[in-house]
C-alpha cells in the first residue's frame, strides 16, 4: 500500500533503535520504555510495550534524519 502511494518505508534493526534511543544497543525493553517516556514526557507504565516500540522506532528515525540534515548543512558550509 505504501508503495502505491510512493511512501518511502525504512527499517532499522532493533539494536540500532535501542542504541539511538538509550545509547546502548543492548538496552532492555524496560530501559527503552523509560527513555521514550522521558523524551516524550509521558508516563511509562501508561504506554503499552508495543506502542513504546513504535515510538522508539519513530524517535530513532527522526534522530537519523536530523543527523543527515546536519551533515548536508555542514558540507554546504564548506563550499
Tab-separated table of C-alpha atoms in Angstrom:
chain	number	residue	atom	x	y	z
A	1	UNK	CA	0.000	0.000	0.000
A	2	UNK	CA	2.789	2.430	0.860
A	3	UNK	CA	4.486	1.756	-2.482
A	4	UNK	CA	1.323	2.630	-4.369
A	5	UNK	CA	1.235	5.993	-2.599
A	6	UNK	CA	5.003	6.492	-3.105
A	7	UNK	CA	5.601	6.497	0.648
A	8	UNK	CA	9.168	5.514	1.484
A	9	UNK	CA	9.487	2.739	4.036
A	10	UNK	CA	12.529	2.372	6.239
A	11	UNK	CA	13.530	-0.408	8.559
A	12	UNK	CA	16.002	-0.373	11.423
A	13	UNK	CA	17.416	-3.315	13.370
A	14	UNK	CA	16.263	-3.419	16.998
A	15	UNK	CA	19.825	-2.857	18.253
A	16	UNK	CA	20.112	0.345	16.208
A	17	UNK	CA	16.814	1.633	17.612
A	18	UNK	CA	17.851	0.799	21.189
A	19	UNK	CA	21.247	2.471	20.632
A	20	UNK	CA	19.654	5.611	19.173
A	21	UNK	CA	17.135	5.930	21.989
A	22	UNK	CA	19.160	4.849	25.030
A	23	UNK	CA	22.784	4.978	23.902
A	24	UNK	CA	23.057	1.221	24.474
A	25	UNK	CA	22.249	-1.283	21.735
A	26	UNK	CA	21.748	-3.967	24.393
A	27	UNK	CA	19.240	-1.978	26.458
A	28	UNK	CA	16.222	-3.841	27.783
A	29	UNK	CA	12.680	-3.121	26.630
A	30	UNK	CA	12.056	-1.505	30.010
A	31	UNK	CA	15.036	0.833	29.564
A	32	UNK	CA	13.788	1.803	26.115
A	33	UNK	CA	10.301	2.351	27.534
A	34	UNK	CA	11.657	4.631	30.279
A	35	UNK	CA	13.757	6.648	27.828
A	36	UNK	CA	10.899	7.047	25.342
A	37	UNK	CA	8.635	8.182	28.182
A	38	UNK	CA	11.293	10.615	29.366
A	39	UNK	CA	11.955	12.102	25.916
A	40	UNK	CA	8.247	12.443	25.131
A	41	UNK	CA	7.210	13.476	28.660
A	42	UNK	CA	4.707	10.660	29.122
A	43	UNK	CA	4.157	8.205	31.949
A	44	UNK	CA	5.958	4.948	31.116
A	45	UNK	CA	3.546	2.425	32.661
A	46	UNK	CA	0.626	4.093	30.863
A	47	UNK	CA	2.095	3.167	27.468
A	48	UNK	CA	1.951	-0.474	26.296
A	49	UNK	CA	5.241	-2.039	25.194
A	50	UNK	CA	4.221	-2.293	21.516
A	51	UNK	CA	3.391	1.423	21.484
A	52	UNK	CA	6.758	2.130	23.098
A	53	UNK	CA	8.453	0.074	20.377
A	54	UNK	CA	6.736	2.109	17.659
A	55	UNK	CA	7.602	5.407	19.343
A	56	UNK	CA	11.225	4.284	19.786
A	57	UNK	CA	11.417	3.465	16.064
A	58	UNK	CA	9.986	6.890	15.229
A	59	UNK	CA	12.497	8.607	17.523
A	60	UNK	CA	15.389	6.636	16.030
A	61	UNK	CA	14.281	7.627	12.541
A	62	UNK	CA	13.974	11.288	13.499
A	63	UNK	CA	17.475	11.211	15.012
A	64	UNK	CA	18.815	9.566	11.846
A	65	UNK	CA	17.177	12.183	9.599
A	66	UNK	CA	18.387	15.042	11.788
A	67	UNK	CA	21.950	13.740	11.583
A	68	UNK	CA	21.703	13.502	7.782
A	69	UNK	CA	20.356	17.057	7.538
A	70	UNK	CA	23.141	18.336	9.790
A	71	UNK	CA	25.722	16.559	7.618
A	72	UNK	CA	24.334	18.199	4.475
A	73	UNK	CA	24.313	21.630	6.126
A	74	UNK	CA	27.908	21.131	7.276
A	75	UNK	CA	29.028	20.127	3.784
A	76	UNK	CA	27.297	23.119	2.216
A	77	UNK	CA	29.047	25.499	4.621
A	78	UNK	CA	32.379	24.195	3.424
A	79	UNK	CA	31.743	25.351	-0.143
